[in-house]
Every structure is written in C-alpha cells, then in structure tokens.
Amino acid sequence: MERKARLCGIAAAIAIFAVMAYLLGHYSDFVYKFAALSSFDCSWGWFAGLWDRPGALLLWSGRFLTQFCFHPWVAIVILLSIFAASAALAAGLFVRDRRFRSLALLPVVAMLLFLMRLGFRVYLLKSDALIFTQPLGLFFSLGVVWVLSGVRSRRGLALCLAALLSYPAAGFFGLYAILLYGAYASVRCEGIAGVQLPLLSLCLAAVVPLLSYILLFNGCDIRNMWFIGLPYLDFRLASPKMLPLGIALVSVFALAVIPWKEGGGRQLWPAFATCALVVALSVPSLYLLPCRDALFHRQLKAERALEKGDWDAVIRCANASQLTGEVLVAYRNAALFRKGQLVEKGFLYPFSTVPVMDSGEELPVSRLAGPTMFYYSGLLNFAARWCFELNLGASYATERLKYLAKIALIADERELASKYISALARNPFQKAWARRYAACLDDPSLLQDDPDCKAYGPMQDFEQLTWIPSESASGSIPQSFILMSDLCPSGNYTEWAMAMSMVFRVDSNFEELYANYASSHASVPDEVRMARLIFSSESKDPERVRKVREETGIDSPLIAEYESFMLRRLTDPDAVSEGNRYLNYYYKPAK
Amino acid sequence: MKTAVHLIAALALLLSAGCSNRVPQVNPCGEVARIKPDYTGITIPCNIAPLNFEVLNDADVVLTEISFPSGKIMTVRGADVSFPVSRWHALLSSAPGDVMLRVFVRRNGSWTALEPFKWHVSKDETDPYISYRLIEPTYAMAGDMAVCQRSLTDFRWKEIFSNKLDVGRDARQCINCHSYQAYRTSNMQFHVRQKDGGTIIIRDGKPVKVNLKADGLLSAGVYPSWHPSEPLIAYSLNSTKQYFFASGHQKAEVIDSYSDIILYDAESNTETVISDDKDDLETFPYWSPDGRSLYYCCASTTDVHRTAKSSLISGDYESVRYDILKRDFDISSRSFSTPDTVLNASALGFSATFPRQCPTGPYLLFTMAPFGNFHIWHSDADLYLKNLETGEVRPADEINSEAVESYHSWSSNGRWVVFSSRRDDGAYTRLYLSHFDGEGGFSKPFVLPQKSPRSGDALFKSYNLPEFMLEEVPYSPKELIRTVRSESTTAILSKD
C-alpha cells in the first residue's frame, strides 16, 4: 500500500516538475533576464559589503546562482532541484501521513508562480536575483528546521542559536525558519516543550531583528527589519503580486501545524485523491497564471536578439503584432538603423504604441529599458545616464556594466572602461567578455572591428549638444533626433534625424538636414528625395519649391510620380492609404 | 629519524631564506616605480592614515623598504604595501622629515632596484576628520546615498546620515549640503529633500527640522554656509534644473534660472534677503574666516538664459559666467554692505565658483571654468588661487589635472586643502589632499588614503562636497532619523 502511495506521489511530482520545466524552458528569455539584471563579484570586499543588512548570505548565494541564468537550462535544472529538495524536506519533516505528502508540492508551485507572474516588474526589481533568493530562502528555512528537528536536548538553546545565526544570514527566511520550527514543535513535541518552543520561537522572531538593529545593522530602516529578504521594496506585502509567495510560505506553515496521523491509515484512496487534487490545482495554474503579456515576452526576445546582433529577429519581434510598445518601436528602429534601412523603411512600420501596464499601473518605459533603448539608438550619454539611474537602489547589473564599459570604450574613456571591465572580470561568468574588451584597452584598434563601435563611434563626433529634460525620458528618442534635425547633425546622426523628420513629418530645418545627408551619402534614396519634394510643396514657399524641383530634375520620374499621386488624391482620396511609399505614408489620413 | 630531522631543518632554512625581507644590495636601474595610488614625491601630514599602495611593476616578488625620518626602517614583502595603523603613526610622527621608499622587484631570479621616491612628512597636521557625500556620478532620481565621515588618521568611517534609514517603495530621499560651523560638529546642518523633506539644523547638539521655504522666497535654502561664530547660516536659493546631453564628453549640465541669497538666523528662526536682484543669479555664499564678509558668486543674466530649453539649444547657456563678489557684514547690526567685486571672472571669459578663503592667510581658492556654475560637469574646470593682498590670480597648476577639479575645503589651520577631482577615470570623483605652504604654493596632491589600495576601483560612487572637521559628528543616524521624520517648523521671512 505504502509503495503504491509513494509511486502515486512520485508520478504527481514528475508531472508537475515536467510542466514547470517546460514553462521555464518556454520562457527561457525571462530566466536569462534575471542574470542580465543581477550582479556578482567574487571578491571578498563585495561579499563583506553585503553584510550591512540581514540576509547577506542568502543574497550572495542567490546572486551567485542567478549567474547560471545566462545558461537558462542550467539555471532551470538548479532551480527545479531546489524546488524538489524543498518539497521533499517539507514532506518528510511535516507530513507524517505519507498518503498526503504530495501536498508538499503546492508551495513550490506557488513559489514558481510568484516568479512567473512578475512580468514587466522584473525590470524594476530592487531585489535582484529574486529567482533564486526566494526558493533558496524557503529551502534554507526547511533546512534549519530539519537540523533543529534532529536536536534532542537543549532544544531551546539550539533554537536561540539558530535564530541568532540564521537571521543575519537569511533575513526574513531566518525568522521564517524559527517560526516554522515553532509550528513543528507545537505538533511534534510533547509536554511543556510543545508550548515552550513555539512561544520561544515567537519571541525570537520578534526580538532578534530588534537586537540586530541595535547591535549590528543600524544603517537599516527599523520598520523593515522583519521583512529584509522578501521583495518588500518592490511590492506591498499585501499586493496581488505577492500573493503566490504568501501562499507558498503560508502553505508550508500549514503543513507544519496540521496534526497529521503518524504513518497514516490503510486506505489508499486519500493518496490518489491528494495526488489528483495537487495535479489538478498545479497544472492548470502553471498554464494559466504566469504572465502571458505578449508585449513583455516579445520585448525579452527582442533584447536577446539585439544582444546577438540578430536585427531581423528584432524587427520580427517588434512587428509580430499590430499592438506594439514604445520599447519595441525603439528596438525596431535601432535594428533598421543597424541594417542601414532606417530612412527607407522607418516610416513603413507602425509608430503608435500602447503603454506598458502592470496591475493597472503604467510603467515608465525608460526604467524598463532606458539603457538598451538609448544604447542601440546611439544616444550613448543617455544610455549611461539611465544605467546610473537604474543602478540607484539596485545593484550594478551585469547588463548595465557591459553598456557602461562599451560606452566608455567608444568614447575613448579608457580608465573608466577599465573600471567597468575589471568589475565584470570579477564575475566568473563574465570573464570571457571582460577579457575580450580588456584587450581593446591595450590596443584600441581592436575596437574598430566591434560592430557596435563601428555603428555608434561616428555618432559621438557630433559636437553640438542636444538635451532632454531629466524628467521626460520616455519616448525621447524620436524627440532627441528631431531636435537634432534643427541642429543639423553630421555622421550617423543624420540618418536618424532624417528618418525621424520623415516619420514625424517635421520640416523645421529639412533643407539643411537634406544637404548634410546628401553630402554624407553616396546616393540619396528615392524616399528621402520624395520627402524633400513633399516638404517643399507643403511649405508653399515658391522659391523653395522651385529650387527643389530644379535640383530634383524637372523631368524626374519622382516629380511625375508625385504629381500623378496628388492628382489621384484629389479624385480618389482612398488611394493615399494604399502603397508603401513615403507619399502614401505622408498623406495617410490621421486616424 | 635523524636524517629526516636534518632534511626538515634544511627545508625550513631554505624556505625562510626564500621569504626573507632582507633588502638586496643592488643599485637603482632607472626604472620608475609605478605605484597605485600615485604617492610618489608628495607631502603628507604627520597625522595622516597609512598610505597603503600597490606596486604595479612586473615582478615575481616585490620588496619595499621604507626609511622613516627617525631612522627606523620597515620592509614590506609583496605588491600590496600596507602598514599597521599604530606602527605607522609611531614611525611617522616621531620626527618630521622625509620618508624614503625603495622598491625592489625580483624577475627571473634576479633583483632589480627601482628608482626610489620619497614622502615629505610635514609637521602641519590635518584636521582629524573629513565628511563627504557618496553618490552616483549621474542621476536625477535619488537612490542610495549617504553623508559619511571618515577619520583622516586611520580608516574608520561611518555614515552621518543615509537615506537607507527610510526605505520605501516610493521615491526616496535626497540628502545633501552638509555644513558645519567653524569645523565643529555641535552646530551643523544638512538638507533632506522629497520624502520628509526639510533642513536638519543641529544647534548646540539639538537637532530640529526647519522648512526654509518661507512664503515669498524662491525656494528652500540650498547651498549653505555657517557663520564662523554667530547662529547664522547664509543660503542660496536656487531654481535649478539638470539636463543630460546625448553625445560628447560632457554628460550633463545643471543650470540655474533664478537664484538669490538669504541669511537664516537659527536662534530666531527668521530669514532675511541678502541679495535678490532680478537680473542677477547669486549663489554659493561663503563666510570669510573672521565672519566679517560674505563671499558669493553672481552672474548677470537675461530671460533667454532662463528659458533653459532655448538656452541649451542655442548654446546661450555657455555665456552665463559668474563673478566672485563680497559683502562686508556688520555682526552687531547684522547688516551687509553693497557688494564689491573680488574677481571679475566674466571679464576674463571665465566663470568662478566656490570661493573659499584660507583661514590663516590672504588667499582665496576657487574653481573656474569657461562658463556655468556646476563645474563638476566641466572637464576644463580647475582650481585657482587669488592673493587677496596683491590681487594676483593664478591657476593652481600644482594641483590641477586635465580632468575636472571642483569643490574644495581648507583645513582649519589653513595648511591643507581637500578637493574633488575626476582625474582617476573622468567620471567618479575622488578626494585629493594637498599641502599649502602659506605663501601661495601647493604640494603634489595625493588621493585620500584607503585601507585597500584597490578599494577605489571597486567603488561605484563619487565623493561629493568634502569638508574638514575638527571632531566627529556625535549623532547617530538613528537619532537623526527621528528628527527627519518629525514635523518641520517653517522659517519666517523678515521684511527688514
């Protein structure tokens, strides 16, 4: 009977873990993002620096394991192993009736759901490495209970020692471990110990953070001392985002306080029913509840494609649906720029975007993707600025350190680049990247072969400054380039300024911009010449019209095309929305 | 057994010989010792913290011999040269003079002596503490930041106040502009912006939170200066905006569209306007050491400059240049004279900021760059010195670099200056100290000593607003947070 119950539990576990593995694998770009947005440094100084608040060991371990997310399948295996170990520990420690042990799978399912429901919030997390800190925290707590459960004498002293050690190491999860042991003791310990130990655990959970604040961590906010280790800076503890995490923690607690009957009864059906219930709850939840925001997953995919330089994939991600976001539009333009098609094709794709929403709140685009958007658009100072902004209150994420290093290299700020590259070199997972760019410090000519440097290096020669006010960074890429069109930029900025002037039909300084563009390009695309023709005609300035027509060539097919189009437009206004020429775009009626 | 003992003894002898700190007898080969930080040829205070450094020359083994003025010699093995604090002070303070350093490197089994260098130990002590703010180089949103104090005689440091003490999901606090009265910490102030905003003024050890934005004033107090003896603080009021640039080496610009100067009386909680000319931008007030004059910076401006957007696009902001003015102050009547021009920088095509008079001599140290007032963003900003008796103005070339030098502070004995510089990497500001000879000359500056010579590389924060202090700030962040969270009292604008 026991064997059958166990097999049934194992089958349920396999089914659930298979779904979990599939889910994480399917969203591997999401797993990868955790690594990109986290940091790790193997130096002693960095480790020591984490001990200014409770939970340092957990944070360090979480950040270390998060680095495996650069190889998502390795991270998935580690994560699922932690989940499996946690479920096994919870089952073994708390669920004395073997027939109900599959219930221990529910907390880890809830924990995974918490992670998978983060959606766009993953970009804004101040608690980086969340993908591992929370599962590790749960595992740590269960481990502490397991160790304490083996203590047969002086259990009170052992509990005090555990509280004093586990709180600095694991923060909230240290306290959770103590409370969990209290719950365990209330059921498992006989006599007065069954009362004393739970009471002691409650007292310790209340007092240890206070003592730690007074003696050890006086740089912390006392009101947060009980929650450090949870993502309390990112979500209200009672927010819907925190609900799955809350369920995970409470359900483990519930397993601990239920007075299971030792060994269980003889009937087998409760085992089958429990397994069926657990699977029935878990599998649909894992299918339905993770963040399914297509915009979010397209953005993640586009970011990995950008990193690989797969411009076609970026454009595909951006154009996969009529519904697109500001970030994807910026990525698409960057990809078109890198393909040399921004001027000719920039206007073909939709520019209208939907705001990024999460739990009814619009999320600031620059904070979601400021560094990436600005970096790939060649606005490197803005990218650096947003790297700093996002590092504030969070960690120096690997992704941002790489941008900062490359920006410094492109700007020939070698000492600065060296600082960032050295930091990356202290991350064992980034040594190869650091080695590659450290070589450029010694031999800057190597940088000429770097595609990013080739594309953005010439843009940095633009001496005249442009600006964006600090408070309105989102959506400022087109705005910046349009402003630049007034300043008549040179180099690759001309490409951008021309494309954005065409897309947004801005004629404030088009003639000068055109002259600059023409002088820096071997041939001017027909669409640009057509734009000039249109802008001049629409300006109603006879002198300008005459000059442009003369320079275009009175007999030019372009002029014939323009005039025939305008004639058709008079008689057949619908004609303007057909076709994929700039003429069609310019005269397309606004919706 | 006997053979084994002999073998072990021989091995131990060999090993100890290999680890010997005995200096090899070789002459310098002409190769320069490359050390980080660059501590070669500097003058140091006799009470400074150990100057730990790292030898960068290629070597299998490094041996450094340090000969102190007292005649004592210390030998350190390894590329990281660090000194125990107590031993360092015992050796250093015994007698001023020169410390001679000889670095030996072993390559492929043979020893080479690098060119020796020396530290001149000055008998002029530095103030024992320094305070500064640690911030990111570029930001608009407030993140983790702290005002810290650091002992200059060793490596102890702690936070005076940090916004980590009040952490929430919403916007954090910005903390800035720490300032002390006459280098003492019983009277001090700093601002807290955004959440629980106000100015924390500590007088005779009692902290209070004040809202300096009285009705009718442009803003709350911004850049402060405590009067050296009276309970008075001069503040600038600034309407400031920060802008970020898309390309080029300058990353940001901070522009005032309006600014005035006021005087706050901490005793009566009243404010009086010192200067609020509509055509002038007045900022960076600073009391002379005797408290009888108030220096400040002033630029004439137009409406074009005030419209920051058009100003930036047209480049007009580059024509805003600040002069250094001074108003005499009558302590008994608390009245100011009309302003005198101390430095007509704009006539020279420059803009001058942060006038700081030496406490013990007729010298005014200030920052100058071609335009603007936020010189930390201007790589061509340098420190200049004016002799107030002869009127001679000269760039302090001994301490300037190709990168920006900006905020600076004199020690209380007028023999040391600490200033912020971005010479290390162009982005992260570090603090440099230099000896002033009292006759207009500075020694080669050296970076604030750190326990680990590499710690500066791993620190992704800038040091901001260094100020010397004669004593530690005695209040803990926990005590100050109570005041920060308390209700503020609003200052009253006096119409006199």
Short mmCIF file of N, CA and C in Angstrom, two decimals, chain B residues 50-180:
data_model
loop_
_atom_site.label_atom_id
_atom_site.label_comp_id
_atom_site.label_asym_id
_atom_site.label_seq_id
_atom_site.Cartn_x
_atom_site.Cartn_y
_atom_site.Cartn_z
N PRO B 50 47.75 55.58 7.22
CA PRO B 50 48.79 54.91 6.41
C PRO B 50 48.53 55.03 4.92
N LEU B 51 49.60 55.29 4.20
CA LEU B 51 49.48 55.41 2.74
C LEU B 51 49.72 54.04 2.11
N ASN B 52 48.73 53.20 2.21
CA ASN B 52 48.86 51.87 1.61
C ASN B 52 48.82 51.99 0.09
N PHE B 53 49.67 51.22 -0.57
CA PHE B 53 49.68 51.32 -2.03
C PHE B 53 50.00 49.95 -2.65
N GLU B 54 49.92 49.93 -3.96
CA GLU B 54 50.15 48.70 -4.70
C GLU B 54 51.25 48.96 -5.72
N VAL B 55 52.20 48.06 -5.81
CA VAL B 55 53.27 48.21 -6.80
C VAL B 55 52.81 47.54 -8.09
N LEU B 56 52.82 48.30 -9.19
CA LEU B 56 52.28 47.77 -10.45
C LEU B 56 53.36 47.22 -11.39
N ASN B 57 54.63 47.49 -11.09
CA ASN B 57 55.69 47.00 -11.99
C ASN B 57 55.65 45.47 -12.03
N ASP B 58 55.97 44.94 -13.20
CA ASP B 58 56.01 43.48 -13.34
C ASP B 58 57.05 42.91 -12.39
N ALA B 59 56.67 41.88 -11.67
CA ALA B 59 57.64 41.29 -10.75
C ALA B 59 57.14 39.95 -10.26
N ASP B 60 58.12 39.07 -9.95
CA ASP B 60 57.76 37.80 -9.29
C ASP B 60 57.62 38.05 -7.80
N VAL B 61 58.52 38.85 -7.29
CA VAL B 61 58.48 39.20 -5.87
C VAL B 61 58.74 40.70 -5.75
N VAL B 62 58.06 41.34 -4.84
CA VAL B 62 58.28 42.78 -4.61
C VAL B 62 58.69 42.97 -3.15
N LEU B 63 59.67 43.80 -2.94
CA LEU B 63 60.12 44.13 -1.59
C LEU B 63 60.21 45.64 -1.50
N THR B 64 59.58 46.20 -0.50
CA THR B 64 59.63 47.67 -0.37
C THR B 64 60.26 48.02 0.97
N GLU B 65 61.25 48.88 0.89
CA GLU B 65 61.92 49.32 2.12
C GLU B 65 61.53 50.77 2.37
N ILE B 66 61.02 51.03 3.57
CA ILE B 66 60.57 52.38 3.91
C ILE B 66 61.46 52.88 5.05
N SER B 67 62.19 53.94 4.79
CA SER B 67 63.07 54.52 5.82
C SER B 67 62.40 55.76 6.38
N PHE B 68 62.07 55.73 7.65
CA PHE B 68 61.36 56.85 8.28
C PHE B 68 62.37 57.89 8.78
N PRO B 69 61.88 59.15 9.00
CA PRO B 69 62.79 60.21 9.41
C PRO B 69 63.52 59.89 10.73
N SER B 70 62.88 59.08 11.56
CA SER B 70 63.51 58.75 12.83
C SER B 70 64.68 57.80 12.65
N GLY B 71 64.87 57.32 11.44
CA GLY B 71 65.95 56.38 11.19
C GLY B 71 65.47 54.93 11.19
N LYS B 72 64.25 54.72 11.61
CA LYS B 72 63.72 53.36 11.64
C LYS B 72 63.39 52.91 10.21
N ILE B 73 63.55 51.63 9.99
CA ILE B 73 63.31 51.08 8.65
C ILE B 73 62.28 49.97 8.74
N MET B 74 61.39 49.98 7.76
CA MET B 74 60.37 48.94 7.72
C MET B 74 60.44 48.29 6.34
N THR B 75 60.31 46.99 6.29
CA THR B 75 60.35 46.30 5.00
C THR B 75 59.05 45.53 4.80
N VAL B 76 58.47 45.71 3.63
CA VAL B 76 57.20 45.04 3.34
C VAL B 76 57.39 44.17 2.12
N ARG B 77 56.95 42.92 2.22
CA ARG B 77 57.08 42.00 1.09
C ARG B 77 55.75 41.90 0.36
N GLY B 78 55.77 41.92 -0.93
CA GLY B 78 54.53 41.76 -1.71
C GLY B 78 54.18 43.05 -2.44
N ALA B 79 53.36 42.89 -3.47
CA ALA B 79 52.98 44.05 -4.30
C ALA B 79 52.03 44.98 -3.54
N ASP B 80 51.28 44.43 -2.60
CA ASP B 80 50.41 45.28 -1.77
C ASP B 80 51.20 45.76 -0.57
N VAL B 81 51.45 47.04 -0.52
CA VAL B 81 52.23 47.58 0.60
C VAL B 81 51.26 48.25 1.57
N SER B 82 51.08 47.63 2.71
CA SER B 82 50.16 48.25 3.68
C SER B 82 50.81 48.24 5.06
N PHE B 83 50.40 49.20 5.86
CA PHE B 83 51.04 49.43 7.15
C PHE B 83 50.02 49.28 8.28
N PRO B 84 50.40 48.63 9.35
CA PRO B 84 49.51 48.63 10.52
C PRO B 84 49.39 50.06 11.06
N VAL B 85 48.18 50.47 11.40
CA VAL B 85 47.93 51.88 11.73
C VAL B 85 48.80 52.36 12.90
N SER B 86 48.83 51.57 13.98
CA SER B 86 49.54 52.07 15.16
C SER B 86 51.04 52.18 14.90
N ARG B 87 51.57 51.20 14.17
CA ARG B 87 53.01 51.23 13.90
C ARG B 87 53.34 52.40 12.96
N TRP B 88 52.46 52.60 12.01
CA TRP B 88 52.64 53.70 11.06
C TRP B 88 52.75 55.02 11.81
N HIS B 89 51.83 55.26 12.71
CA HIS B 89 51.83 56.53 13.43
C HIS B 89 53.04 56.66 14.33
N ALA B 90 53.42 55.54 14.94
CA ALA B 90 54.60 55.58 15.80
C ALA B 90 55.83 55.98 14.99
N LEU B 91 55.93 55.45 13.79
CA LEU B 91 57.10 55.72 12.97
C LEU B 91 57.04 57.12 12.34
N LEU B 92 55.82 57.52 11.97
CA LEU B 92 55.68 58.76 11.19
C LEU B 92 55.78 60.00 12.07
N SER B 93 55.15 59.93 13.22
CA SER B 93 55.05 61.16 14.00
C SER B 93 56.29 61.40 14.86
N SER B 94 57.22 60.43 14.84
CA SER B 94 58.39 60.59 15.70
C SER B 94 59.23 61.80 15.29
N ALA B 95 59.32 62.05 14.01
CA ALA B 95 60.10 63.21 13.57
C ALA B 95 59.70 63.58 12.15
N PRO B 96 59.32 64.83 11.91
CA PRO B 96 59.02 65.23 10.53
C PRO B 96 60.29 65.15 9.67
N GLY B 97 60.11 65.06 8.41
CA GLY B 97 61.26 64.94 7.51
C GLY B 97 60.84 64.16 6.29
N ASP B 98 61.79 63.44 5.71
CA ASP B 98 61.47 62.70 4.50
C ASP B 98 61.42 61.20 4.78
N VAL B 99 60.41 60.57 4.23
CA VAL B 99 60.35 59.10 4.25
C VAL B 99 60.86 58.65 2.89
N MET B 100 61.87 57.80 2.92
CA MET B 100 62.44 57.33 1.65
C MET B 100 61.90 55.92 1.37
N LEU B 101 61.45 55.72 0.15
CA LEU B 101 60.91 54.41 -0.22
C LEU B 101 61.73 53.82 -1.36
N ARG B 102 62.20 52.61 -1.14
CA ARG B 102 62.93 51.90 -2.19
C ARG B 102 62.18 50.61 -2.50
N VAL B 103 61.88 50.44 -3.77
CA VAL B 103 61.13 49.24 -4.18
C VAL B 103 62.07 48.33 -4.97
N PHE B 104 62.11 47.07 -4.58
CA PHE B 104 62.93 46.07 -5.28
C PHE B 104 62.01 45.03 -5.89
N VAL B 105 62.30 44.67 -7.11
CA VAL B 105 61.48 43.64 -7.75
C VAL B 105 62.37 42.48 -8.19
N ARG B 106 61.88 41.27 -7.98
CA ARG B 106 62.65 40.10 -8.44
C ARG B 106 62.00 39.53 -9.68
N ARG B 107 62.78 39.45 -10.75
CA ARG B 107 62.29 38.88 -12.00
C ARG B 107 63.26 37.80 -12.45
N ASN B 108 62.73 36.66 -12.78
CA ASN B 108 63.56 35.53 -13.22
C ASN B 108 64.73 35.29 -12.29
N GLY B 109 64.49 35.44 -11.02
CA GLY B 109 65.51 35.10 -10.03
C GLY B 109 66.46 36.22 -9.68
N SER B 110 66.46 37.32 -10.42
CA SER B 110 67.40 38.39 -10.06
C SER B 110 66.66 39.65 -9.63
N TRP B 111 67.29 40.35 -8.71
CA TRP B 111 66.65 41.52 -8.11
C TRP B 111 67.02 42.80 -8.88
N THR B 112 66.02 43.68 -8.97
CA THR B 112 66.25 44.98 -9.59
C THR B 112 65.75 46.04 -8.61
N ALA B 113 66.50 47.11 -8.47
CA ALA B 113 66.04 48.22 -7.61
C ALA B 113 65.39 49.28 -8.50
N LEU B 114 64.17 49.65 -8.17
CA LEU B 114 63.50 50.71 -8.94
C LEU B 114 63.96 52.07 -8.39
N GLU B 115 63.70 53.11 -9.16
CA GLU B 115 64.09 54.44 -8.70
C GLU B 115 63.39 54.75 -7.37
N PRO B 116 64.13 55.16 -6.36
CA PRO B 116 63.48 55.45 -5.07
C PRO B 116 62.61 56.70 -5.15
N PHE B 117 61.69 56.81 -4.26
CA PHE B 117 60.88 58.04 -4.16
C PHE B 117 60.66 58.36 -2.69
N LYS B 118 60.19 59.58 -2.46
CA LYS B 118 60.07 59.94 -1.05
C LYS B 118 58.76 60.63 -0.74
N TRP B 119 58.42 60.60 0.52
CA TRP B 119 57.30 61.37 1.05
C TRP B 119 57.87 62.39 2.01
N HIS B 120 57.48 63.64 1.82
CA HIS B 120 57.90 64.63 2.79
C HIS B 120 56.83 64.70 3.87
N VAL B 121 57.23 64.46 5.12
CA VAL B 121 56.26 64.50 6.22
C VAL B 121 56.25 65.90 6.80
N SER B 122 55.14 66.56 6.66
CA SER B 122 55.02 67.93 7.17
C SER B 122 54.61 67.89 8.64
N LYS B 123 55.12 68.86 9.38
CA LYS B 123 54.71 68.93 10.80
C LYS B 123 53.30 69.52 10.92
N ASP B 124 52.79 70.05 9.81
CA ASP B 124 51.42 70.59 9.85
C ASP B 124 50.43 69.44 9.84
N GLU B 125 49.66 69.37 10.89
CA GLU B 125 48.66 68.30 10.97
C GLU B 125 47.45 68.65 10.11
N THR B 126 46.77 67.62 9.68
CA THR B 126 45.49 67.85 9.02
C THR B 126 44.38 67.73 10.08
N ASP B 127 43.24 68.32 9.82
CA ASP B 127 42.11 68.11 10.72
C ASP B 127 41.83 66.61 10.77
N PRO B 128 41.41 66.11 11.91
CA PRO B 128 41.33 64.64 12.03
C PRO B 128 40.18 63.98 11.27
N TYR B 129 39.20 64.75 10.85
CA TYR B 129 38.05 64.13 10.18
C TYR B 129 37.70 64.89 8.90
N ILE B 130 37.00 64.16 8.09
CA ILE B 130 36.51 64.74 6.85
C ILE B 130 35.11 64.18 6.63
N SER B 131 34.25 64.97 6.05
CA SER B 131 32.93 64.41 5.71
C SER B 131 32.66 64.67 4.23
N TYR B 132 31.84 63.83 3.67
CA TYR B 132 31.56 63.89 2.24
C TYR B 132 30.28 63.13 1.98
N ARG B 133 29.75 63.32 0.78
CA ARG B 133 28.57 62.55 0.40
C ARG B 133 29.00 61.53 -0.65
N LEU B 134 28.44 60.35 -0.59
CA LEU B 134 28.72 59.33 -1.60
C LEU B 134 27.50 59.20 -2.51
N ILE B 135 27.71 59.48 -3.78
CA ILE B 135 26.60 59.46 -4.74
C ILE B 135 27.05 58.86 -6.07
N GLU B 136 26.10 58.54 -6.91
CA GLU B 136 26.41 58.08 -8.27
C GLU B 136 26.85 59.30 -9.09
N PRO B 137 27.63 59.07 -10.14
CA PRO B 137 28.10 60.22 -10.91
C PRO B 137 26.98 60.96 -11.65
N THR B 138 25.99 60.27 -12.18
CA THR B 138 24.94 60.92 -12.94
C THR B 138 23.60 60.38 -12.51
N TYR B 139 22.74 61.22 -12.11
CA TYR B 139 21.42 60.72 -11.75
C TYR B 139 20.45 61.88 -11.62
N ALA B 140 19.19 61.57 -11.68
CA ALA B 140 18.17 62.56 -11.39
C ALA B 140 17.28 62.02 -10.27
N MET B 141 17.10 60.70 -10.28
CA MET B 141 16.29 60.10 -9.23
C MET B 141 17.20 59.80 -8.04
N ALA B 142 16.69 59.97 -6.86
CA ALA B 142 17.52 59.73 -5.68
C ALA B 142 17.57 58.24 -5.37
N GLY B 143 18.77 57.71 -5.26
CA GLY B 143 18.92 56.31 -4.89
C GLY B 143 19.63 56.22 -3.57
N ASP B 144 20.41 55.16 -3.40
CA ASP B 144 21.18 55.05 -2.15
C ASP B 144 22.18 56.18 -2.08
N MET B 145 22.12 56.96 -1.04
CA MET B 145 23.16 57.97 -0.84
C MET B 145 23.36 58.17 0.65
N ALA B 146 24.56 58.59 0.98
CA ALA B 146 24.88 58.76 2.39
C ALA B 146 25.86 59.90 2.56
N VAL B 147 25.68 60.65 3.64
CA VAL B 147 26.71 61.60 4.05
C VAL B 147 27.56 60.86 5.07
N CYS B 148 28.86 60.79 4.81
CA CYS B 148 29.73 59.97 5.64
C CYS B 148 30.81 60.81 6.30
N GLN B 149 31.35 60.29 7.38
CA GLN B 149 32.53 60.92 7.97
C GLN B 149 33.64 59.89 8.03
N ARG B 150 34.82 60.39 7.83
CA ARG B 150 35.97 59.49 7.74
C ARG B 150 37.09 60.09 8.58
N SER B 151 37.72 59.24 9.36
CA SER B 151 38.89 59.69 10.11
C SER B 151 40.05 59.78 9.14
N LEU B 152 40.78 60.88 9.21
CA LEU B 152 41.93 61.02 8.32
C LEU B 152 43.18 60.40 8.91
N THR B 153 43.10 60.04 10.19
CA THR B 153 44.29 59.47 10.82
C THR B 153 44.29 57.94 10.74
N ASP B 154 43.15 57.39 10.41
CA ASP B 154 43.09 55.95 10.14
C ASP B 154 41.98 55.71 9.12
N PHE B 155 41.44 54.52 9.07
CA PHE B 155 40.47 54.24 8.01
C PHE B 155 39.04 54.12 8.50
N ARG B 156 38.78 54.49 9.75
CA ARG B 156 37.44 54.38 10.28
C ARG B 156 36.51 55.35 9.56
N TRP B 157 35.36 54.87 9.21
CA TRP B 157 34.35 55.76 8.61
C TRP B 157 32.98 55.31 9.06
N LYS B 158 32.06 56.21 9.04
CA LYS B 158 30.68 55.82 9.30
C LYS B 158 29.73 56.81 8.65
N GLU B 159 28.51 56.38 8.56
CA GLU B 159 27.52 57.24 7.94
C GLU B 159 27.01 58.25 8.97
N ILE B 160 26.97 59.51 8.57
CA ILE B 160 26.33 60.52 9.42
C ILE B 160 24.82 60.38 9.25
N PHE B 161 24.44 60.28 7.99
CA PHE B 161 23.03 60.04 7.70
C PHE B 161 22.93 59.36 6.34
N SER B 162 21.97 58.48 6.23
CA SER B 162 21.83 57.75 4.97
C SER B 162 20.35 57.62 4.65
N ASN B 163 20.02 57.67 3.38
CA ASN B 163 18.60 57.52 3.06
C ASN B 163 18.14 56.06 3.10
N LYS B 164 19.07 55.16 3.41
CA LYS B 164 18.67 53.76 3.60
C LYS B 164 17.84 53.60 4.87
N LEU B 165 17.95 54.63 5.75
CA LEU B 165 17.21 54.56 7.00
C LEU B 165 15.72 54.73 6.81
N ASP B 166 15.35 55.24 5.66
CA ASP B 166 13.93 55.45 5.42
C ASP B 166 13.60 54.92 4.04
N VAL B 167 13.62 53.62 3.95
CA VAL B 167 13.48 52.98 2.65
C VAL B 167 12.03 52.62 2.41
N GLY B 168 11.55 52.99 1.28
CA GLY B 168 10.18 52.62 0.93
C GLY B 168 10.11 52.29 -0.55
N ARG B 169 8.94 51.86 -0.98
CA ARG B 169 8.77 51.56 -2.40
C ARG B 169 8.74 52.83 -3.22
N ASP B 170 8.29 53.92 -2.60
CA ASP B 170 8.11 55.16 -3.34
C ASP B 170 9.44 55.91 -3.38
N ALA B 171 9.35 57.16 -3.86
CA ALA B 171 10.57 57.94 -4.05
C ALA B 171 11.35 58.05 -2.74
N ARG B 172 12.66 57.96 -2.88
CA ARG B 172 13.50 58.06 -1.71
C ARG B 172 13.89 59.50 -1.45
N GLN B 173 14.59 59.65 -0.35
CA GLN B 173 15.07 60.98 -0.02
C GLN B 173 16.37 61.27 -0.76
N CYS B 174 16.55 62.56 -1.01
CA CYS B 174 17.86 63.03 -1.44
C CYS B 174 18.43 63.75 -0.23
N ILE B 175 19.65 63.47 0.12
CA ILE B 175 20.26 64.19 1.25
C ILE B 175 21.49 64.92 0.73
N ASN B 176 21.65 66.14 1.16
CA ASN B 176 22.76 66.93 0.59
C ASN B 176 23.17 68.09 1.48
N CYS B 177 24.26 68.73 1.05
CA CYS B 177 24.74 70.00 1.59
C CYS B 177 24.97 69.97 3.10
N HIS B 178 25.84 69.07 3.53
CA HIS B 178 26.24 69.09 4.94
C HIS B 178 27.17 70.28 5.15
N SER B 179 27.03 70.92 6.28
CA SER B 179 27.85 72.12 6.54
C SER B 179 28.01 72.28 8.05
N TYR B 180 29.17 72.78 8.46
CA TYR B 180 29.48 72.89 9.90
C TYR B 180 29.88 74.32 10.23
#
